[in-house]
Tab-separated table of C-alpha atoms in Angstrom:
chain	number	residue	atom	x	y	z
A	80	UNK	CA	0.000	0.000	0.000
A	81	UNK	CA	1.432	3.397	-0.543
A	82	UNK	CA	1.389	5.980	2.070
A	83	UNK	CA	-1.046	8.030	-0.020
A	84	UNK	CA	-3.663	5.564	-0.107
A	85	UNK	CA	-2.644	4.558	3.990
A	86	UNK	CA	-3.451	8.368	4.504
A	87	UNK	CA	-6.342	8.171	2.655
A	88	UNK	CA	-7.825	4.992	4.180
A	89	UNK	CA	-6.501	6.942	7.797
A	90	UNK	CA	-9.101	9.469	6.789
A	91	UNK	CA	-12.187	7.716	5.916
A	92	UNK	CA	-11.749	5.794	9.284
A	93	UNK	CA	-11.740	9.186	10.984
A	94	UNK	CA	-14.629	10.066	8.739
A	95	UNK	CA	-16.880	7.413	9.673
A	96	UNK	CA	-18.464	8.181	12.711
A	97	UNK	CA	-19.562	11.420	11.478
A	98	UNK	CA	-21.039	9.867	8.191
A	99	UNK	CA	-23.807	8.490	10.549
A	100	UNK	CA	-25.530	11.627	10.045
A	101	UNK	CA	-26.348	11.038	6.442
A	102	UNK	CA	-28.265	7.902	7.650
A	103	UNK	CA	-31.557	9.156	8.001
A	104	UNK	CA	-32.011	10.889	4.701
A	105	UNK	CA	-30.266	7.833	3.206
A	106	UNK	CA	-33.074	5.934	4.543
A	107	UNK	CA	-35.476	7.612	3.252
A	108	UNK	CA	-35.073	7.003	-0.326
A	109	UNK	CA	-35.807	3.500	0.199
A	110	UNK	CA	-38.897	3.902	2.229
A	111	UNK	CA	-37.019	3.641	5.345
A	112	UNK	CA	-36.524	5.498	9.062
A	113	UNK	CA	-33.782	5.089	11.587
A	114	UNK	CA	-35.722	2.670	13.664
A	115	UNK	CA	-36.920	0.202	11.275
A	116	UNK	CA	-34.962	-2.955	11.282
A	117	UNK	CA	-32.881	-3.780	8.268
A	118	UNK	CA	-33.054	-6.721	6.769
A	119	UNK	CA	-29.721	-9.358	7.209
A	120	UNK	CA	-27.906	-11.597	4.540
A	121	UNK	CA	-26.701	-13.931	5.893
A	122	UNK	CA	-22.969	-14.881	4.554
A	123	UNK	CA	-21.204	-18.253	3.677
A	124	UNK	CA	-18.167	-17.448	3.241
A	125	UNK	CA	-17.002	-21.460	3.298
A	126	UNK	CA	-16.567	-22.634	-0.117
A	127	UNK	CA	-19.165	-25.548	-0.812
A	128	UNK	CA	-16.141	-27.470	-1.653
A	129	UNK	CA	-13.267	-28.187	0.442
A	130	UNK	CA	-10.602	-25.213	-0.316
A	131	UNK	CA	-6.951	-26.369	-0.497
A	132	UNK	CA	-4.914	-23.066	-1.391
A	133	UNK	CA	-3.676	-21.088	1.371
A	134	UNK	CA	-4.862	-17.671	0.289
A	135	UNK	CA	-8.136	-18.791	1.102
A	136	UNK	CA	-8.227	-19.133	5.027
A	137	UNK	CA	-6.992	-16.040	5.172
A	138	UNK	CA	-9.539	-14.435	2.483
A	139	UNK	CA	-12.154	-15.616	5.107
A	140	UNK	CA	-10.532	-13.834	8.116
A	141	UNK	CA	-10.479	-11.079	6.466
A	142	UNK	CA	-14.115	-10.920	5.266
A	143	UNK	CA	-14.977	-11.927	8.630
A	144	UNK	CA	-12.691	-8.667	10.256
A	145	UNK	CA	-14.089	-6.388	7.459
A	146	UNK	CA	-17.730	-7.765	7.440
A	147	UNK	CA	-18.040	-7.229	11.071
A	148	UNK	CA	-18.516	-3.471	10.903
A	149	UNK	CA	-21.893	-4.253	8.965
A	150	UNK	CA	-23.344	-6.567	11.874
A	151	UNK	CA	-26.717	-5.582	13.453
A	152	UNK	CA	-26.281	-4.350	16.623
A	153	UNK	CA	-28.862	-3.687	19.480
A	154	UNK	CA	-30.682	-1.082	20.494
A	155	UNK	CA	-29.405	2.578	20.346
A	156	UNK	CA	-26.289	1.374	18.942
A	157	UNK	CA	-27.327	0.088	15.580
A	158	UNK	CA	-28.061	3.710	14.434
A	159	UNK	CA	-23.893	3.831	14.193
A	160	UNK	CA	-23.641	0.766	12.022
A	161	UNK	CA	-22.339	1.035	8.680
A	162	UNK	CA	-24.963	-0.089	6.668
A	163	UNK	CA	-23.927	-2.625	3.894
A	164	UNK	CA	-25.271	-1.547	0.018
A	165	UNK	CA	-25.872	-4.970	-1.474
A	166	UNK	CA	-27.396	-6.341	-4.510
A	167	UNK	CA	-29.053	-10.083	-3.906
A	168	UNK	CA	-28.118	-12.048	-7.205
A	169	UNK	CA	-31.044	-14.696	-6.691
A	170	UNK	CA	-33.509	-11.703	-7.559
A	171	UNK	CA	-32.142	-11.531	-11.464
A	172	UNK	CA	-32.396	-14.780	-12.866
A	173	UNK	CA	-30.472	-13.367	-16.051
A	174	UNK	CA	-27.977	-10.339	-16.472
A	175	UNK	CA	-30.971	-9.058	-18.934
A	176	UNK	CA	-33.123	-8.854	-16.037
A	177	UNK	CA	-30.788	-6.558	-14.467
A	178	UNK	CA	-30.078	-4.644	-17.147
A	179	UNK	CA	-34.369	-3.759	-17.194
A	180	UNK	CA	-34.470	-3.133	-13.547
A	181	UNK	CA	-31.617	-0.662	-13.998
A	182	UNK	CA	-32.319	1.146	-17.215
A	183	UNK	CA	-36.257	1.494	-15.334
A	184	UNK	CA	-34.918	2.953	-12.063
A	185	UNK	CA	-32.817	5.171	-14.183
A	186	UNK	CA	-35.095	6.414	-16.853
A	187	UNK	CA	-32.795	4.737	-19.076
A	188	UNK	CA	-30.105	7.461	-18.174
A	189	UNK	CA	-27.354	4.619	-17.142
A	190	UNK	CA	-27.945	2.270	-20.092
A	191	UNK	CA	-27.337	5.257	-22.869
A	192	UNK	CA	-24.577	6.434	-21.051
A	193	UNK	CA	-23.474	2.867	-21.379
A	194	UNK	CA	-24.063	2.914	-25.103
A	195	UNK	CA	-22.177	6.284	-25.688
A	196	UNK	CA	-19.625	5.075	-24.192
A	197	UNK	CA	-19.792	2.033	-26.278
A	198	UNK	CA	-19.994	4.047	-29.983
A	199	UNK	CA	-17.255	6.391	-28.684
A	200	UNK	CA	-14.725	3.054	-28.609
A	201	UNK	CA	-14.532	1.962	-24.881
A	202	UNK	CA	-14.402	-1.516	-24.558
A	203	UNK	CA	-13.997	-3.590	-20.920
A	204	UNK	CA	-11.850	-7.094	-20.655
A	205	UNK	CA	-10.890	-8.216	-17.143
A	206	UNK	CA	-7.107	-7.428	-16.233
A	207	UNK	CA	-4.214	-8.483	-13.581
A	208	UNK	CA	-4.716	-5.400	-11.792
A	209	UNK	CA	-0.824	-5.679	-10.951
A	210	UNK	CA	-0.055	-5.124	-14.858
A	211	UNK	CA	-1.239	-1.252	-15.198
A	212	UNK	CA	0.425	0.373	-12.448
A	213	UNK	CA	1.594	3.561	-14.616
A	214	UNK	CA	-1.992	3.820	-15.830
A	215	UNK	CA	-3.654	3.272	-12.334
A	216	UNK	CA	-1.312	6.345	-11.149
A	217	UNK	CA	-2.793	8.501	-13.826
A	218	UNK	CA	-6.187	7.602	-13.111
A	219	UNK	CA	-5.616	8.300	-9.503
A	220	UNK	CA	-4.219	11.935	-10.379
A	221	UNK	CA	-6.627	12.733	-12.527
A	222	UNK	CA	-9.331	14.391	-10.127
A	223	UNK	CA	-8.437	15.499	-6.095
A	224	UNK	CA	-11.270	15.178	-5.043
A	225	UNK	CA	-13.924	12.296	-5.741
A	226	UNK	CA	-17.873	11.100	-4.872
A	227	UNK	CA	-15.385	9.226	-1.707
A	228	UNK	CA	-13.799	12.112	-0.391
A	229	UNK	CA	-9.952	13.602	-1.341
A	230	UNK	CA	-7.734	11.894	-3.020
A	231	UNK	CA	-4.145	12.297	-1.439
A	232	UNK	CA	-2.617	10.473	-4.297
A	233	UNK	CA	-3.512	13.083	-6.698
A	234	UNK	CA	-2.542	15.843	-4.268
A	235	UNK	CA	1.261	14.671	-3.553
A	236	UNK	CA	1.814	11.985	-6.386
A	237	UNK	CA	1.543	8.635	-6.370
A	238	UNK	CA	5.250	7.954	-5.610
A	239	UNK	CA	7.603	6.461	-8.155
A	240	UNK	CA	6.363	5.709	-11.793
A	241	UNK	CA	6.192	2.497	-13.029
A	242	UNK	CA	4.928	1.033	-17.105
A	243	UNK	CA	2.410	-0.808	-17.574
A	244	UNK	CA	3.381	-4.742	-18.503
A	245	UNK	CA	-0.116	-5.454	-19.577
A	246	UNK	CA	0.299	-8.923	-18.500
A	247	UNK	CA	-2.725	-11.447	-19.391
A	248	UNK	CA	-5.028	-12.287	-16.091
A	249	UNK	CA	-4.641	-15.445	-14.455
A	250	UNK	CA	-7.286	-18.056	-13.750
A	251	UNK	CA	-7.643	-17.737	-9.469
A	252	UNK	CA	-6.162	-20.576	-7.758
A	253	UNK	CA	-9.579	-21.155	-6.014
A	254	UNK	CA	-13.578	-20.312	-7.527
A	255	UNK	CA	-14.987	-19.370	-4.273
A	256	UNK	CA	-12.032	-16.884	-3.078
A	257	UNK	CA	-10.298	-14.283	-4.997
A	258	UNK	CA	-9.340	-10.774	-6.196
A	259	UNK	CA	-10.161	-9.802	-9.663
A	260	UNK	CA	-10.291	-7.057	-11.740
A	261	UNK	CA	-12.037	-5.396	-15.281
A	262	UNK	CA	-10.738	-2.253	-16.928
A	263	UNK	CA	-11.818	0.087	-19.519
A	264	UNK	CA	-9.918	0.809	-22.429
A	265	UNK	CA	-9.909	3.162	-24.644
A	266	UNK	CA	-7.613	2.334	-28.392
A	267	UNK	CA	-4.612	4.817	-29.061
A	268	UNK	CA	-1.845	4.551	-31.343
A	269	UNK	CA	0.241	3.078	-28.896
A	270	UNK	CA	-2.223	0.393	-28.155
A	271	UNK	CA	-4.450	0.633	-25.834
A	272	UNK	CA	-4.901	2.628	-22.616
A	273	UNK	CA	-6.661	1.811	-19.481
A	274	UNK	CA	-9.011	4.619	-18.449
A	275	UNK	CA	-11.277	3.011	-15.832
A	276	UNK	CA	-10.940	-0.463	-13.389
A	277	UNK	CA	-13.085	-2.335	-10.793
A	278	UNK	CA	-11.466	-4.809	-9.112
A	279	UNK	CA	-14.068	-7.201	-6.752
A	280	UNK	CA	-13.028	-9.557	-3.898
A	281	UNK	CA	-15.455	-12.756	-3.567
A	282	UNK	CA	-15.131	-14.899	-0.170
A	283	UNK	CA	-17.839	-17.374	-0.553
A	284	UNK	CA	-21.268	-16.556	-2.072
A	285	UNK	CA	-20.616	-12.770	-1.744
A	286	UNK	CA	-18.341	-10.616	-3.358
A	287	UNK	CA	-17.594	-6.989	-2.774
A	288	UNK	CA	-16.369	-4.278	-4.821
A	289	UNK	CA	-12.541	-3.681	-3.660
A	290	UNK	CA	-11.217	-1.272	-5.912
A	291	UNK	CA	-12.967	1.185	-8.729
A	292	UNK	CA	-11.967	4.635	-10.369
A	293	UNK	CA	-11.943	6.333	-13.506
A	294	UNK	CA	-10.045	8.938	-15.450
A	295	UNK	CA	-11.293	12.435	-15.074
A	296	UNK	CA	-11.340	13.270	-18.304
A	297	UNK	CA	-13.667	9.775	-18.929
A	298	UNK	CA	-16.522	10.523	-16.660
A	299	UNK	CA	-18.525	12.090	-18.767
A	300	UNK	CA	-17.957	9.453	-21.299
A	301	UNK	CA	-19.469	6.942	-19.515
A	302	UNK	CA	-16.367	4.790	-19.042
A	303	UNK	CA	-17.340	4.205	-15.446
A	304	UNK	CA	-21.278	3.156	-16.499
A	305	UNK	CA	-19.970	0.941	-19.578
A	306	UNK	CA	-17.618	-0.892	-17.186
A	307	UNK	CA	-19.993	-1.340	-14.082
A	308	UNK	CA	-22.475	-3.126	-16.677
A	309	UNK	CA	-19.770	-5.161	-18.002
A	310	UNK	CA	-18.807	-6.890	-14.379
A	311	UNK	CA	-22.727	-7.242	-13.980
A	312	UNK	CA	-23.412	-8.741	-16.821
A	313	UNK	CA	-20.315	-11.358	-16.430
A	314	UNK	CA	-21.466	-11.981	-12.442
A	315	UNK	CA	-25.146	-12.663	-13.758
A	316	UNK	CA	-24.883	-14.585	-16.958
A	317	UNK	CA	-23.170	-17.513	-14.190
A	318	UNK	CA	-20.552	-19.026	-17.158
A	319	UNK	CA	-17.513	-18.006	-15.561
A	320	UNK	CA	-16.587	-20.842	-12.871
A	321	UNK	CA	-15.357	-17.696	-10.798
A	322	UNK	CA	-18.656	-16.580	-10.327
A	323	UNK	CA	-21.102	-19.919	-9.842
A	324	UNK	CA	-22.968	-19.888	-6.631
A	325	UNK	CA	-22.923	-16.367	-6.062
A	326	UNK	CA	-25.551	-14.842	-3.913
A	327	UNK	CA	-24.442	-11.399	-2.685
A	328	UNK	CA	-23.044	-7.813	-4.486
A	329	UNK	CA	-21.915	-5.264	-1.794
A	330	UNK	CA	-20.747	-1.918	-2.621
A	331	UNK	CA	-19.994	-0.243	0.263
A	332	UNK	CA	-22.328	1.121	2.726
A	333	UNK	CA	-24.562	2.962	2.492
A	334	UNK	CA	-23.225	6.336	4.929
A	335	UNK	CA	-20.192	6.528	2.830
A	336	UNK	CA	-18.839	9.296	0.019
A	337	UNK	CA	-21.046	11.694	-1.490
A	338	UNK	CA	-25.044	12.212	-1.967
A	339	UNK	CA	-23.929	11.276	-6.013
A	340	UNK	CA	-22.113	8.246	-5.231
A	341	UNK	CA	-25.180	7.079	-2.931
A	342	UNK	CA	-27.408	7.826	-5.854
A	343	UNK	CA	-25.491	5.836	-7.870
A	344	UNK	CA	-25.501	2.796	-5.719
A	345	UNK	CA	-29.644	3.484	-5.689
A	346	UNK	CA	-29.858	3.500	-9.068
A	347	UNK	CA	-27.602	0.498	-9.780
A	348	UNK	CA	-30.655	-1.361	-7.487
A	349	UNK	CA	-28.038	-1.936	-4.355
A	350	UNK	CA	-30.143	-2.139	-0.969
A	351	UNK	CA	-29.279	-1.331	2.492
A	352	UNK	CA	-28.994	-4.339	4.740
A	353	UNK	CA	-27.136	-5.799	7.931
A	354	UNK	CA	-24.815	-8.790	7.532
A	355	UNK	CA	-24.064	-11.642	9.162
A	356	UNK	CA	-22.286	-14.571	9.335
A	357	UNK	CA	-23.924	-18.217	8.686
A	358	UNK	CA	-22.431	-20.867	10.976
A	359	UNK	CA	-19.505	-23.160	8.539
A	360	UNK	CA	-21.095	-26.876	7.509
A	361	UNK	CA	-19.362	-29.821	9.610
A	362	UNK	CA	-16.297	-31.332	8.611
């Protein structure tokens, strides 16, 4: 981690408890008040098979340490819970489905910004993150301050440039538990450039999104729209063996960055829930 995004991770923490505030209104656009009780997806973050790489044990711990924020708590307490946006899989039996409920909570706004994007030549592929570091640094400089809050990287540099290797993704050792990412591209002479990436982390049957920006000067192209619909439509349309069994979407919660970035989640039909953990099978 660099010390720009440590600083920057430093900062939402100290953030947090304030974002509470933004709760209530939050609420609201889903029909919602402060005391109502959320409803709670329960995770499985055990594969259904039995997992043999090592990455995986400690994928789990690490859902289980991050996750654990999102629990329902009693009382006058649960009003300081991050609240978890998530999209429930089972409800879209096919990434078409989706793509209607979107386009009709959006007044078709996302799906033509999708398309314009399309006719203007940006095309998504998934990527080894680890493969466009010099591009990732330019997309991080491009804007200070974003829908999340400041971005220090863009502020004091993102430390020493690198090139991008554009190295061909790798399969993950294990279905059920893994890191991987989708970029946006646009074609120049020199080949082409990556202007946008999402990179999602699945433990089990729920996978969260880890890691997304776009270029400034991209935004308004509808890179960001174009690539969001991409991932959906590759998590939904169940071919992949990366994505079989899948239940859960989460994107953050719901307090978090700015009144446009919680619209966005709205409009992409996330929900706010609680999460918890379902207890592992036997061995």
């Amino acid at each position: 981690m660099t010390l720009a995004k440590l600083f920057t991770s430093r900062l939402h923490n100290l953030l947090e408890p304030w974002q509470s505030a933004a709760r209530k209104v939050r609420l609201r656009d889903f029909d919602l008040t402060p005391d109502d009780v959320l409803s709670i997806a329960h995770l499985r973050p055990e594969a259904p098979h039995r997992c043999k790489h090592p990455l995986c044990g400690h994928l789990i711990a690490d859902a289980r340490r991050f996750h654990q924020r999102n629990a329902p708590r009693p009382g006058f307490r649960r009003r300081f819970v991050p609240t978890a946006m998530l999209l429930d899989l089972a409800r879209y039996p096919t990434s078409d489905a989706y793509m209607r409920a979107v386009s009709k909570r959006s007044h078709g706004n996302i799906a033509r910004a999708a398309r314009k994007a399309a006719r203007l030549g940006i095309n998504c592929a998934p990527i080894q993150l680890e493969s466009y570091a010099a591009s990732m640094a330019a997309i991080s400089e491009s804007k200070r301050f974003r829908s999340g809050g400041p971005v220090l990287s863009a502020w004091f540099g993102a430390g020493s440039k690198r090139v991008d290797t554009r190295d061909a993704p790798a399969a993950p050792a294990c279905p059920s538990h893994w890191t991987l990412a989708w970029g946006a591209f646009v074609q120049e002479s020199a080949g082409p450039r990556l202007v946008a990436y999402l990179s999602l982390r699945r433990v089990g049957d729920m996978c969260r999104t880890h890691e997304l920006m776009c270029h400034g000067d991209y935004l308004q192209a509808g890179a960001m729209k174009r690539l969001f619909l991409e991932v959906a439509r590759w998590l939904m349309d169940r071919q992949a063996p990366e994505v079989q069994c899948l239940r859960w979407y989460m994107y953050g919660a719901m307090e978090h960055g700015s009144r446009g970035l919680h619209e966005w989640k709205r409009l992409m039909c996330f929900e706010p829930a609680n999460l918890t953990f379902a207890s592992p099978p036997d061995s």
